[in-house]
Amino acid sequence: AQRVTQPEKLLSVFKGAPVELKCNYSYSGSPELFWYVQYSRQRLQLLLRHISRESIKGFTADLNKGETSFHLKKPFAQEEDSAMYYCALSAAGANSKLTFGKGITLSVRP
Amino acid sequence: DTGVSQNPRHKITKRGQNVTFRCDPISEHNRLYWYRQTLGQGPEFLTYFQNEAQLEKSRLLSDRFSAERPKGSFSTLEIQRTEQGDSAMYLCASSLHSGGAYEQYFGPGTRLTVT
């Protein structure tokens, strides 16, 4: 079975502070990990995926297979980063269903 | 093409009634997914299609739920004899399955309220 755990529901930081959104997963096979973001009144959209190893909007995430984690990080938060963030998992190469965590609300205060 | 569209955006129905939602994917996308999201939860997978074939159904999809994608384009999700527990946001997503990297593009969702 696939499971994604996001242990916190809310993270509130001041502008310019570092951000780390935690994600742990459980999957017996080879996973693909994603972070999706939902800004206020907008649809869910892909932020980044581990296989691309990109930095999007200053965010990065490294897959740690030993710790089964895929934490999302940004060194200096901006107010426009305030949103709901979901970690998701899919079976590698299968292009199939996503299993999502419960999500975390990031609030960046001025 | 403005992305994945879903209709209606909101639906209020009485318990016991049937409802049908529609999803129009991005035109060249061959895969279409349905998810359900309740308050405080992430989206939960319901079912997906490749072209017109329904390839996987979740155990969440009871006998009252049925989904179709008759011509491999738009899809419908029908809920028969609705229950209050069916109240949720129903999300549709589409992707292009080409063997390489992919992304699921989500629609705005249909919010169902069962009274």
mmCIF file of C-alpha atoms in Angstrom:
data_model
loop_
_atom_site.group_PDB
_atom_site.id
_atom_site.type_symbol
_atom_site.label_atom_id
_atom_site.label_comp_id
_atom_site.label_asym_id
_atom_site.label_seq_id
_atom_site.Cartn_x
_atom_site.Cartn_y
_atom_site.Cartn_z
ATOM 1 C CA ALA A 1 0.000 0.000 0.000
ATOM 2 C CA GLN A 2 1.080 3.563 -0.648
ATOM 3 C CA ARG A 3 0.933 6.149 2.099
ATOM 4 C CA VAL A 4 2.059 9.762 2.360
ATOM 5 C CA THR A 5 2.326 11.508 5.700
ATOM 6 C CA GLN A 6 2.512 15.238 6.200
ATOM 7 C CA PRO A 7 2.813 15.551 9.966
ATOM 8 C CA GLU A 8 1.947 19.232 10.295
ATOM 9 C CA LYS A 9 -1.247 21.012 9.242
ATOM 10 C CA LEU A 10 -0.002 24.562 9.416
ATOM 11 C CA LEU A 11 3.309 26.371 9.206
ATOM 12 C CA SER A 12 3.399 30.104 9.829
ATOM 13 C CA VAL A 13 6.611 32.038 9.204
ATOM 14 C CA PHE A 14 7.700 35.597 8.623
ATOM 15 C CA LYS A 15 8.799 36.801 5.198
ATOM 16 C CA GLY A 16 12.448 35.989 4.636
ATOM 17 C CA ALA A 17 12.488 33.049 7.043
ATOM 18 C CA PRO A 18 13.468 29.550 5.896
ATOM 19 C CA VAL A 19 10.723 27.050 5.212
ATOM 20 C CA GLU A 20 10.694 23.277 5.450
ATOM 21 C CA LEU A 21 7.517 21.341 4.746
ATOM 22 C CA LYS A 22 7.850 17.738 5.827
ATOM 23 C CA CYS A 23 6.747 14.703 3.863
ATOM 24 C CA ASN A 24 7.319 11.035 4.636
ATOM 25 C CA TYR A 25 6.153 8.146 2.531
ATOM 26 C CA SER A 26 5.618 4.420 2.687
ATOM 27 C CA TYR A 27 5.841 2.351 -0.474
ATOM 28 C CA SER A 28 7.347 -1.049 -1.158
ATOM 29 C CA GLY A 29 8.366 -0.302 -4.729
ATOM 30 C CA SER A 30 10.250 2.492 -6.417
ATOM 31 C CA PRO A 31 8.359 5.740 -5.911
ATOM 32 C CA GLU A 32 8.055 8.985 -7.743
ATOM 33 C CA LEU A 33 7.454 11.912 -5.426
ATOM 34 C CA PHE A 34 5.773 15.218 -6.169
ATOM 35 C CA TRP A 35 4.834 18.434 -4.470
ATOM 36 C CA TYR A 36 1.570 20.041 -5.569
ATOM 37 C CA VAL A 37 0.471 23.529 -4.552
ATOM 38 C CA GLN A 38 -2.924 25.179 -4.392
ATOM 39 C CA TYR A 39 -3.017 28.957 -4.135
ATOM 40 C CA SER A 40 -6.156 30.664 -2.904
ATOM 41 C CA ARG A 41 -9.042 30.235 -5.362
ATOM 42 C CA GLN A 42 -6.837 28.392 -7.846
ATOM 43 C CA ARG A 43 -6.668 24.802 -8.934
ATOM 44 C CA LEU A 44 -4.152 22.259 -7.760
ATOM 45 C CA GLN A 45 -0.919 22.477 -9.748
ATOM 46 C CA LEU A 46 2.390 20.686 -9.841
ATOM 47 C CA LEU A 47 5.211 22.516 -8.073
ATOM 48 C CA LEU A 48 8.019 20.048 -8.564
ATOM 49 C CA ARG A 49 8.861 16.356 -8.953
ATOM 50 C CA HIS A 50 11.901 14.572 -7.616
ATOM 51 C CA ILE A 51 13.055 13.149 -10.942
ATOM 52 C CA SER A 52 13.522 16.565 -12.500
ATOM 53 C CA ARG A 53 15.740 17.836 -9.676
ATOM 54 C CA GLU A 54 14.658 21.380 -10.423
ATOM 55 C CA SER A 55 14.291 24.418 -8.241
ATOM 56 C CA ILE A 56 10.886 25.978 -8.821
ATOM 57 C CA LYS A 57 10.084 29.394 -7.334
ATOM 58 C CA GLY A 58 13.090 28.888 -5.066
ATOM 59 C CA PHE A 59 11.751 25.599 -3.694
ATOM 60 C CA THR A 60 13.760 22.390 -3.712
ATOM 61 C CA ALA A 61 13.065 18.872 -2.498
ATOM 62 C CA ASP A 62 15.420 15.933 -2.206
ATOM 63 C CA LEU A 63 14.266 12.349 -2.127
ATOM 64 C CA ASN A 64 15.874 10.532 0.799
ATOM 65 C CA LYS A 65 15.167 6.854 0.312
ATOM 66 C CA GLY A 66 16.872 5.910 3.580
ATOM 67 C CA GLU A 67 14.569 8.112 5.607
ATOM 68 C CA THR A 68 11.674 7.738 3.111
ATOM 69 C CA SER A 69 11.292 11.488 3.074
ATOM 70 C CA PHE A 70 10.764 14.207 0.484
ATOM 71 C CA HIS A 71 10.827 17.459 2.419
ATOM 72 C CA LEU A 72 10.180 20.733 0.584
ATOM 73 C CA LYS A 73 12.537 23.590 1.392
ATOM 74 C CA LYS A 74 12.977 27.240 0.596
ATOM 75 C CA PRO A 75 15.666 29.402 2.170
ATOM 76 C CA PHE A 76 13.735 32.695 2.167
ATOM 77 C CA ALA A 77 9.939 32.616 2.194
ATOM 78 C CA GLN A 78 7.898 35.189 0.289
ATOM 79 C CA GLU A 79 4.340 36.312 0.988
ATOM 80 C CA GLU A 80 3.241 34.882 -2.364
ATOM 81 C CA ASP A 81 4.301 31.428 -1.167
ATOM 82 C CA SER A 82 1.270 31.342 1.123
ATOM 83 C CA ALA A 83 -0.776 28.387 -0.087
ATOM 84 C CA MET A 84 -1.774 24.794 0.585
ATOM 85 C CA TYR A 85 0.972 22.279 -0.215
ATOM 86 C CA TYR A 86 0.427 18.592 -0.868
ATOM 87 C CA CYS A 87 3.040 15.886 -1.106
ATOM 88 C CA ALA A 88 2.113 13.034 -3.468
ATOM 89 C CA LEU A 89 3.479 9.669 -4.525
ATOM 90 C CA SER A 90 3.127 7.526 -7.612
ATOM 91 C CA ALA A 91 4.615 4.226 -8.672
ATOM 92 C CA ALA A 92 7.748 4.987 -10.692
ATOM 93 C CA GLY A 93 7.277 4.929 -14.428
ATOM 94 C CA ALA A 94 3.655 3.884 -14.189
ATOM 95 C CA ASN A 95 2.043 7.247 -14.861
ATOM 96 C CA SER A 96 -0.783 6.147 -12.660
ATOM 97 C CA LYS A 97 -2.677 7.318 -9.631
ATOM 98 C CA LEU A 98 -1.323 9.791 -7.160
ATOM 99 C CA THR A 99 -1.518 9.173 -3.433
ATOM 100 C CA PHE A 100 -1.645 12.481 -1.581
ATOM 101 C CA GLY A 101 -0.853 13.525 1.943
ATOM 102 C CA LYS A 102 -3.338 15.602 3.912
ATOM 103 C CA GLY A 103 -1.591 18.809 3.009
ATOM 104 C CA ILE A 104 -0.094 21.686 4.940
ATOM 105 C CA THR A 105 -1.071 25.334 4.938
ATOM 106 C CA LEU A 106 1.902 27.643 4.629
ATOM 107 C CA SER A 107 1.270 31.173 5.844
ATOM 108 C CA VAL A 108 3.980 33.762 5.232
ATOM 109 C CA ARG A 109 3.492 36.935 7.232
ATOM 110 C CA PRO A 110 4.900 40.311 6.173
ATOM 111 C CA ASP B 1 -7.238 25.047 -24.812
ATOM 112 C CA THR B 2 -7.652 26.524 -21.370
ATOM 113 C CA GLY B 3 -6.921 23.380 -19.419
ATOM 114 C CA VAL B 4 -9.093 20.789 -17.724
ATOM 115 C CA SER B 5 -12.671 21.939 -17.245
ATOM 116 C CA GLN B 6 -15.365 20.523 -14.985
ATOM 117 C CA ASN B 7 -19.105 21.096 -14.877
ATOM 118 C CA PRO B 8 -20.983 21.968 -12.860
ATOM 119 C CA ARG B 9 -18.721 23.799 -10.419
ATOM 120 C CA HIS B 10 -21.222 23.402 -7.603
ATOM 121 C CA LYS B 11 -24.062 20.966 -7.069
ATOM 122 C CA ILE B 12 -26.520 20.819 -4.197
ATOM 123 C CA THR B 13 -28.763 17.796 -4.121
ATOM 124 C CA LYS B 14 -31.041 16.003 -1.735
ATOM 125 C CA ARG B 15 -30.135 12.652 -0.288
ATOM 126 C CA GLY B 16 -31.259 9.853 -2.545
ATOM 127 C CA GLN B 17 -31.014 11.807 -5.785
ATOM 128 C CA ASN B 18 -28.657 10.945 -8.636
ATOM 129 C CA VAL B 19 -26.012 13.390 -9.829
ATOM 130 C CA THR B 20 -23.675 13.445 -12.815
ATOM 131 C CA PHE B 21 -20.486 15.435 -13.239
ATOM 132 C CA ARG B 22 -18.565 16.082 -16.416
ATOM 133 C CA CYS B 23 -14.859 16.502 -17.020
ATOM 134 C CA ASP B 24 -13.260 17.750 -20.240
ATOM 135 C CA PRO B 25 -9.521 17.005 -20.253
ATOM 136 C CA ILE B 26 -6.781 18.763 -22.170
ATOM 137 C CA SER B 27 -7.422 17.706 -25.741
ATOM 138 C CA GLU B 28 -4.336 15.614 -26.490
ATOM 139 C CA HIS B 29 -4.259 13.901 -23.086
ATOM 140 C CA ASN B 30 -5.027 10.202 -23.152
ATOM 141 C CA ARG B 31 -5.264 9.627 -19.399
ATOM 142 C CA LEU B 32 -8.052 10.968 -17.221
ATOM 143 C CA TYR B 33 -8.313 10.627 -13.440
ATOM 144 C CA TRP B 34 -11.032 11.228 -10.877
ATOM 145 C CA TYR B 35 -10.223 12.114 -7.275
ATOM 146 C CA ARG B 36 -12.367 13.028 -4.293
ATOM 147 C CA GLN B 37 -11.343 15.516 -1.633
ATOM 148 C CA THR B 38 -13.078 16.007 1.694
ATOM 149 C CA LEU B 39 -12.412 18.768 4.207
ATOM 150 C CA GLY B 40 -8.987 18.559 5.765
ATOM 151 C CA GLN B 41 -7.828 15.742 3.510
ATOM 152 C CA GLY B 42 -5.753 15.489 0.394
ATOM 153 C CA PRO B 43 -7.307 14.258 -2.830
ATOM 154 C CA GLU B 44 -8.101 10.529 -2.839
ATOM 155 C CA PHE B 45 -7.922 8.505 -6.021
ATOM 156 C CA LEU B 46 -11.198 7.114 -7.360
ATOM 157 C CA THR B 47 -10.538 5.827 -10.879
ATOM 158 C CA TYR B 48 -8.672 6.483 -14.091
ATOM 159 C CA PHE B 49 -8.980 5.916 -17.821
ATOM 160 C CA GLN B 50 -6.550 5.501 -20.639
ATOM 161 C CA ASN B 51 -8.479 6.583 -23.689
ATOM 162 C CA GLU B 52 -11.880 4.925 -23.206
ATOM 163 C CA ALA B 53 -10.635 2.031 -21.061
ATOM 164 C CA GLN B 54 -11.133 2.236 -17.299
ATOM 165 C CA LEU B 55 -7.868 0.816 -15.977
ATOM 166 C CA GLU B 56 -8.216 1.049 -12.209
ATOM 167 C CA LYS B 57 -10.931 1.661 -9.643
ATOM 168 C CA SER B 58 -10.414 2.401 -5.978
ATOM 169 C CA ARG B 59 -12.255 0.519 -3.258
ATOM 170 C CA LEU B 60 -13.661 3.955 -2.398
ATOM 171 C CA LEU B 61 -15.730 3.685 -5.565
ATOM 172 C CA SER B 62 -18.830 1.915 -4.297
ATOM 173 C CA ASP B 63 -21.469 0.369 -6.533
ATOM 174 C CA ARG B 64 -23.333 3.672 -6.469
ATOM 175 C CA PHE B 65 -20.502 5.334 -8.376
ATOM 176 C CA SER B 66 -19.914 4.853 -12.081
ATOM 177 C CA ALA B 67 -17.562 6.601 -14.447
ATOM 178 C CA GLU B 68 -17.378 6.559 -18.208
ATOM 179 C CA ARG B 69 -15.223 7.975 -20.939
ATOM 180 C CA PRO B 70 -17.120 6.788 -23.993
ATOM 181 C CA LYS B 71 -15.015 8.199 -26.808
ATOM 182 C CA GLY B 72 -11.783 8.709 -24.990
ATOM 183 C CA SER B 73 -12.428 12.413 -24.648
ATOM 184 C CA PHE B 74 -14.691 13.796 -21.919
ATOM 185 C CA SER B 75 -15.664 11.728 -18.896
ATOM 186 C CA THR B 76 -18.706 11.578 -16.643
ATOM 187 C CA LEU B 77 -18.921 10.517 -13.017
ATOM 188 C CA GLU B 78 -22.370 9.516 -11.798
ATOM 189 C CA ILE B 79 -23.380 8.981 -8.199
ATOM 190 C CA GLN B 80 -26.664 7.196 -7.658
ATOM 191 C CA ARG B 81 -28.767 7.451 -4.510
ATOM 192 C CA THR B 82 -26.526 10.112 -3.003
ATOM 193 C CA GLU B 83 -25.714 10.027 0.699
ATOM 194 C CA GLN B 84 -24.543 12.824 2.969
ATOM 195 C CA GLY B 85 -21.117 11.175 3.090
ATOM 196 C CA ASP B 86 -20.755 11.810 -0.628
ATOM 197 C CA SER B 87 -20.444 15.540 0.043
ATOM 198 C CA ALA B 88 -16.975 16.446 -1.191
ATOM 199 C CA MET B 89 -14.989 18.161 -3.910
ATOM 200 C CA TYR B 90 -14.666 15.921 -6.974
ATOM 201 C CA LEU B 91 -11.509 16.602 -8.942
ATOM 202 C CA CYS B 92 -10.635 15.558 -12.446
ATOM 203 C CA ALA B 93 -7.101 15.479 -13.835
ATOM 204 C CA SER B 94 -5.588 14.543 -17.171
ATOM 205 C CA SER B 95 -2.143 13.608 -18.414
ATOM 206 C CA LEU B 96 -0.346 12.485 -21.528
ATOM 207 C CA HIS B 97 0.955 8.949 -21.158
ATOM 208 C CA SER B 98 3.939 8.774 -23.451
ATOM 209 C CA GLY B 99 6.376 6.695 -21.457
ATOM 210 C CA GLY B 100 8.368 9.647 -20.276
ATOM 211 C CA ALA B 101 7.958 12.308 -17.642
ATOM 212 C CA TYR B 102 4.363 13.378 -17.173
ATOM 213 C CA GLU B 103 2.256 15.768 -15.152
ATOM 214 C CA GLN B 104 -1.320 15.482 -14.051
ATOM 215 C CA TYR B 105 -3.211 18.692 -14.751
ATOM 216 C CA PHE B 106 -6.150 19.279 -12.459
ATOM 217 C CA GLY B 107 -9.488 20.861 -13.105
ATOM 218 C CA PRO B 108 -11.182 23.318 -10.741
ATOM 219 C CA GLY B 109 -13.369 20.621 -9.223
ATOM 220 C CA THR B 110 -17.083 20.119 -8.662
ATOM 221 C CA ARG B 111 -18.237 20.724 -5.114
ATOM 222 C CA LEU B 112 -21.094 18.411 -4.168
ATOM 223 C CA THR B 113 -23.298 19.099 -1.169
ATOM 224 C CA VAL B 114 -25.840 16.454 -0.218
ATOM 225 C CA THR B 115 -28.563 17.719 2.112
#
